[in-house]
Tab-separated table of C-alpha atoms in Angstrom:
chain	number	residue	atom	x	y	z
A	6	UNK	CA	93.096	-5.899	184.742
A	7	UNK	CA	93.277	-7.622	181.353
A	8	UNK	CA	94.320	-11.253	181.314
A	9	UNK	CA	96.283	-13.111	178.661
A	10	UNK	CA	94.044	-15.609	176.848
A	11	UNK	CA	95.652	-18.388	174.831
A	12	UNK	CA	93.472	-18.636	171.732
A	13	UNK	CA	95.460	-21.398	170.073
A	14	UNK	CA	98.943	-22.774	170.647
A	15	UNK	CA	101.033	-25.587	169.172
A	16	UNK	CA	104.595	-26.130	168.006
A	17	UNK	CA	104.175	-24.088	164.797
A	18	UNK	CA	102.363	-20.986	166.010
A	19	UNK	CA	100.436	-19.395	168.853
A	20	UNK	CA	97.803	-16.677	169.153
A	21	UNK	CA	97.272	-14.731	172.371
A	22	UNK	CA	94.586	-12.193	173.254
A	23	UNK	CA	95.095	-9.308	175.652
A	24	UNK	CA	92.001	-7.126	175.845
A	25	UNK	CA	91.214	-5.988	172.308
A	26	UNK	CA	94.597	-6.965	170.882
A	27	UNK	CA	95.542	-10.300	169.327
A	28	UNK	CA	99.248	-11.184	169.168
A	29	UNK	CA	100.276	-13.901	166.717
A	30	UNK	CA	103.637	-15.655	166.997
A	31	UNK	CA	104.711	-17.878	164.109
A	32	UNK	CA	107.861	-19.908	163.588
A	33	UNK	CA	107.466	-19.352	159.835
A	34	UNK	CA	108.018	-15.676	159.075
A	35	UNK	CA	106.775	-16.189	155.525
A	36	UNK	CA	103.291	-17.029	156.847
A	37	UNK	CA	103.107	-13.748	158.756
A	38	UNK	CA	104.371	-11.804	155.739
A	39	UNK	CA	101.747	-13.492	153.563
A	40	UNK	CA	99.036	-12.607	156.075
A	41	UNK	CA	99.986	-8.932	156.126
A	42	UNK	CA	100.092	-8.788	152.323
A	43	UNK	CA	96.764	-10.607	151.927
A	44	UNK	CA	94.957	-8.337	154.389
A	45	UNK	CA	96.213	-5.309	152.462
A	46	UNK	CA	94.948	-6.751	149.170
A	47	UNK	CA	91.625	-8.241	150.289
A	48	UNK	CA	88.507	-6.284	149.227
A	49	UNK	CA	86.618	-7.398	152.355
A	50	UNK	CA	86.837	-6.139	155.973
A	51	UNK	CA	89.955	-7.333	157.801
A	52	UNK	CA	91.409	-6.576	161.251
A	53	UNK	CA	93.420	-3.413	161.798
A	54	UNK	CA	97.133	-4.222	161.728
A	55	UNK	CA	98.688	-2.599	164.814
A	56	UNK	CA	102.304	-3.628	164.272
A	57	UNK	CA	104.412	-6.268	162.569
A	58	UNK	CA	107.856	-7.450	163.637
A	59	UNK	CA	109.895	-10.600	162.923
A	60	UNK	CA	107.822	-13.660	163.872
A	61	UNK	CA	105.135	-11.542	165.574
A	62	UNK	CA	102.213	-9.387	164.514
A	63	UNK	CA	99.483	-7.655	166.470
A	64	UNK	CA	95.982	-6.981	165.200
A	65	UNK	CA	92.929	-5.334	166.707
A	66	UNK	CA	89.863	-7.348	167.651
A	67	UNK	CA	86.916	-7.191	165.267
A	68	UNK	CA	83.432	-6.103	166.268
A	69	UNK	CA	80.672	-8.699	166.314
A	70	UNK	CA	80.778	-12.453	166.791
A	71	UNK	CA	81.638	-15.464	164.675
A	72	UNK	CA	78.974	-17.569	162.992
A	73	UNK	CA	80.012	-20.514	165.134
A	74	UNK	CA	82.754	-23.103	165.218
A	75	UNK	CA	83.327	-26.619	163.986
A	76	UNK	CA	81.627	-28.972	166.417
A	77	UNK	CA	79.673	-26.159	168.040
A	78	UNK	CA	76.233	-24.740	167.383
A	79	UNK	CA	75.886	-22.490	164.363
A	80	UNK	CA	74.517	-19.028	164.958
A	81	UNK	CA	73.269	-16.217	162.816
A	82	UNK	CA	70.282	-15.844	160.553
A	83	UNK	CA	70.103	-17.207	157.011
A	84	UNK	CA	70.677	-13.602	155.923
A	85	UNK	CA	73.936	-13.469	157.877
A	86	UNK	CA	75.148	-16.693	156.273
A	87	UNK	CA	74.180	-15.316	152.863
A	88	UNK	CA	76.110	-12.117	153.635
A	89	UNK	CA	79.156	-14.258	154.345
A	90	UNK	CA	78.642	-15.960	150.983
A	91	UNK	CA	78.516	-12.558	149.275
A	92	UNK	CA	81.749	-11.491	150.992
A	93	UNK	CA	83.452	-14.690	149.854
A	94	UNK	CA	82.331	-14.041	146.270
A	95	UNK	CA	83.730	-10.496	146.471
A	96	UNK	CA	87.077	-11.916	147.574
A	97	UNK	CA	87.084	-14.512	144.803
A	98	UNK	CA	86.424	-11.857	142.155
A	99	UNK	CA	89.293	-9.623	143.305
A	100	UNK	CA	92.585	-9.341	141.368
A	101	UNK	CA	94.775	-12.374	141.936
A	102	UNK	CA	97.541	-12.185	144.546
A	103	UNK	CA	101.028	-12.995	143.254
A	104	UNK	CA	101.471	-16.482	144.737
A	105	UNK	CA	99.479	-19.705	145.240
A	106	UNK	CA	97.883	-20.299	148.619
A	107	UNK	CA	96.703	-23.295	150.610
A	108	UNK	CA	93.723	-23.664	148.276
A	109	UNK	CA	95.987	-23.700	145.229
A	110	UNK	CA	98.190	-26.707	145.869
A	111	UNK	CA	99.231	-28.791	142.881
A	112	UNK	CA	96.567	-31.439	142.244
A	113	UNK	CA	99.008	-34.250	141.532
A	114	UNK	CA	101.027	-33.549	144.679
A	115	UNK	CA	97.852	-33.161	146.727
A	116	UNK	CA	96.481	-36.513	145.527
A	117	UNK	CA	99.769	-38.211	146.433
A	118	UNK	CA	99.722	-36.582	149.881
A	119	UNK	CA	96.132	-37.725	150.387
A	120	UNK	CA	96.961	-41.318	149.418
A	121	UNK	CA	99.882	-41.365	151.853
A	122	UNK	CA	97.741	-39.937	154.630
A	123	UNK	CA	94.911	-42.399	153.998
A	124	UNK	CA	97.387	-45.273	154.273
A	125	UNK	CA	98.667	-43.925	157.595
A	126	UNK	CA	95.170	-43.462	158.980
A	127	UNK	CA	94.426	-47.127	158.304
A	128	UNK	CA	97.786	-48.668	159.283
A	129	UNK	CA	97.860	-46.774	162.587
A	130	UNK	CA	94.270	-47.761	163.315
A	131	UNK	CA	93.197	-44.156	163.765
A	132	UNK	CA	90.267	-44.618	161.369
A	133	UNK	CA	88.598	-47.752	159.965
A	134	UNK	CA	89.508	-48.745	156.426
A	135	UNK	CA	85.960	-48.569	155.047
A	136	UNK	CA	85.541	-44.984	156.297
A	137	UNK	CA	88.831	-43.909	154.755
A	138	UNK	CA	88.188	-45.714	151.455
A	139	UNK	CA	84.711	-44.237	150.999
A	140	UNK	CA	85.848	-40.685	151.689
A	141	UNK	CA	88.929	-41.083	149.482
A	142	UNK	CA	86.535	-41.984	146.656
A	143	UNK	CA	84.424	-38.896	147.340
A	144	UNK	CA	87.551	-36.700	147.498
A	145	UNK	CA	88.435	-37.633	143.922
A	146	UNK	CA	85.940	-35.037	142.601
A	147	UNK	CA	88.173	-32.233	143.916
A	148	UNK	CA	90.940	-33.198	141.486
A	149	UNK	CA	89.711	-31.352	138.411
A	150	UNK	CA	90.675	-28.198	136.494
A	151	UNK	CA	89.659	-24.952	138.179
A	152	UNK	CA	90.044	-21.245	137.487
A	153	UNK	CA	92.299	-19.571	140.083
A	154	UNK	CA	90.712	-17.034	142.408
A	155	UNK	CA	91.870	-14.914	145.339
A	156	UNK	CA	91.261	-17.427	148.132
A	157	UNK	CA	91.548	-17.175	151.904
A	158	UNK	CA	92.815	-20.751	152.258
A	159	UNK	CA	91.613	-21.365	155.835
A	160	UNK	CA	88.099	-19.932	155.819
A	161	UNK	CA	86.691	-21.659	158.885
A	162	UNK	CA	83.462	-20.148	160.219
A	163	UNK	CA	85.386	-19.129	163.349
A	164	UNK	CA	87.368	-16.756	161.106
A	165	UNK	CA	84.329	-14.797	159.863
A	166	UNK	CA	82.772	-12.150	162.126
A	167	UNK	CA	79.291	-10.669	161.774
A	168	UNK	CA	77.264	-8.029	163.557
A	169	UNK	CA	73.621	-8.863	162.986
A	170	UNK	CA	73.418	-9.605	159.269
A	171	UNK	CA	76.567	-7.718	158.272
A	172	UNK	CA	80.074	-9.152	157.879
A	173	UNK	CA	82.437	-7.064	160.015
A	174	UNK	CA	85.663	-8.832	159.178
A	175	UNK	CA	87.623	-11.952	158.273
A	176	UNK	CA	90.742	-13.011	160.195
A	177	UNK	CA	93.718	-15.387	159.795
A	178	UNK	CA	95.005	-14.785	156.254
A	179	UNK	CA	98.307	-16.683	156.448
A	180	UNK	CA	97.171	-19.337	153.929
A	181	UNK	CA	95.752	-16.848	151.389
A	182	UNK	CA	96.706	-16.801	147.721
A	183	UNK	CA	95.630	-18.084	144.343
A	184	UNK	CA	93.473	-21.192	144.660
A	185	UNK	CA	90.310	-23.157	144.020
A	186	UNK	CA	87.348	-21.007	145.142
A	187	UNK	CA	85.292	-24.074	146.068
A	188	UNK	CA	87.935	-24.959	148.655
A	189	UNK	CA	86.992	-21.782	150.540
A	190	UNK	CA	83.264	-22.501	150.325
A	191	UNK	CA	83.793	-26.063	151.534
A	192	UNK	CA	86.011	-24.991	154.419
A	193	UNK	CA	83.488	-22.367	155.502
A	194	UNK	CA	80.570	-24.818	155.549
A	195	UNK	CA	82.459	-27.854	156.920
A	196	UNK	CA	80.324	-29.423	159.625
A	197	UNK	CA	77.457	-26.992	158.970
A	198	UNK	CA	75.880	-28.389	155.827
A	199	UNK	CA	72.515	-26.992	156.934
A	200	UNK	CA	73.736	-23.499	155.964
A	201	UNK	CA	75.302	-24.412	152.613
A	202	UNK	CA	72.222	-23.293	150.633
A	203	UNK	CA	72.240	-19.902	152.406
A	204	UNK	CA	75.925	-19.389	151.654
A	205	UNK	CA	75.496	-20.345	147.994
A	206	UNK	CA	72.500	-18.001	147.699
A	207	UNK	CA	74.661	-15.126	148.898
A	208	UNK	CA	77.593	-16.255	146.763
A	209	UNK	CA	75.392	-15.859	143.712
A	210	UNK	CA	77.101	-18.288	141.336
A	211	UNK	CA	76.662	-21.903	140.319
A	212	UNK	CA	78.464	-24.287	142.658
A	213	UNK	CA	79.265	-27.967	142.020
A	214	UNK	CA	78.034	-29.680	145.189
A	215	UNK	CA	80.004	-32.841	144.430
A	216	UNK	CA	83.199	-30.793	144.618
A	217	UNK	CA	82.102	-29.204	147.911
A	218	UNK	CA	81.513	-32.692	149.329
A	219	UNK	CA	84.874	-33.775	147.934
A	220	UNK	CA	86.701	-30.977	149.708
A	221	UNK	CA	84.875	-31.810	152.966
A	222	UNK	CA	86.212	-35.357	152.742
A	223	UNK	CA	89.667	-34.375	151.550
A	224	UNK	CA	90.218	-31.660	154.160
A	225	UNK	CA	89.003	-33.940	156.954
A	226	UNK	CA	91.163	-36.886	155.898
A	227	UNK	CA	94.278	-34.720	155.729
A	228	UNK	CA	93.810	-33.064	159.118
A	229	UNK	CA	92.557	-35.825	161.451
A	230	UNK	CA	95.971	-37.225	162.364
A	231	UNK	CA	97.581	-33.774	162.729
A	232	UNK	CA	94.795	-32.636	165.054
A	233	UNK	CA	95.083	-35.789	167.137
A	234	UNK	CA	98.839	-35.293	167.515
A	235	UNK	CA	98.576	-31.602	168.468
A	236	UNK	CA	96.080	-31.717	171.298
A	237	UNK	CA	92.849	-31.249	169.351
A	238	UNK	CA	89.933	-33.684	169.106
A	239	UNK	CA	88.691	-34.429	165.578
A	240	UNK	CA	86.455	-37.147	167.105
A	241	UNK	CA	84.364	-34.601	169.049
A	242	UNK	CA	80.688	-34.413	167.998
A	243	UNK	CA	80.246	-32.468	164.778
A	244	UNK	CA	83.962	-32.361	163.980
A	245	UNK	CA	86.053	-33.901	161.201
A	246	UNK	CA	85.418	-37.587	161.921
A	247	UNK	CA	81.667	-36.981	162.080
A	248	UNK	CA	81.941	-35.223	158.706
A	249	UNK	CA	83.624	-38.332	157.302
A	250	UNK	CA	80.990	-40.599	158.855
A	251	UNK	CA	78.177	-38.550	157.331
A	252	UNK	CA	79.339	-39.716	153.885
A	253	UNK	CA	78.904	-43.420	154.635
């Protein structure tokens, strides 16, 4: 008999797995609508949409395995990581979706949000001031003009599935939209810098490494407190706080 597996759950959304079916429940209907639209538009493999109702959608499981997870061991050959890079490039070259995504937030507003978050991290004692200050300096390189691309917006390695050296699908499209393509590349390689060269080789275009490093710092600074407050551990080995420490 199949069991119900809780993949992720917090106050905003939850994902459950029953056999080969994933059921996503989201308090924000707009996120689910955006996910359905993005999967229909994306020129890369995505899960089969089984049904979609208010606040809930069901998708079929993808074949293969993920390339790893943040804080866990990375798997897959250099060729598999390069194949992921090629799939990301194909997405970025696709016609633009109609709205901005998580990777396309206004730079001025994002910088203000980052400054507020850095202040909270220090005043609450969650992170030391020197660690926050150094990574805030590094993050500055992300605040520059960029050409919009079709971005996934939450391209963690746990969202990319491969079978051998072939990408079989990409999941979790609720943050997709127009955005900075280097945000996707940085998110995908966060905590797995050893595979960045493989991903860039498959991506096949020049990449500003300072901006990749900037997005690593920026993304980590913005998420540490949220993770800590929602039952996750950004201080676990290889996770966000270790990423910040690696820049000292």
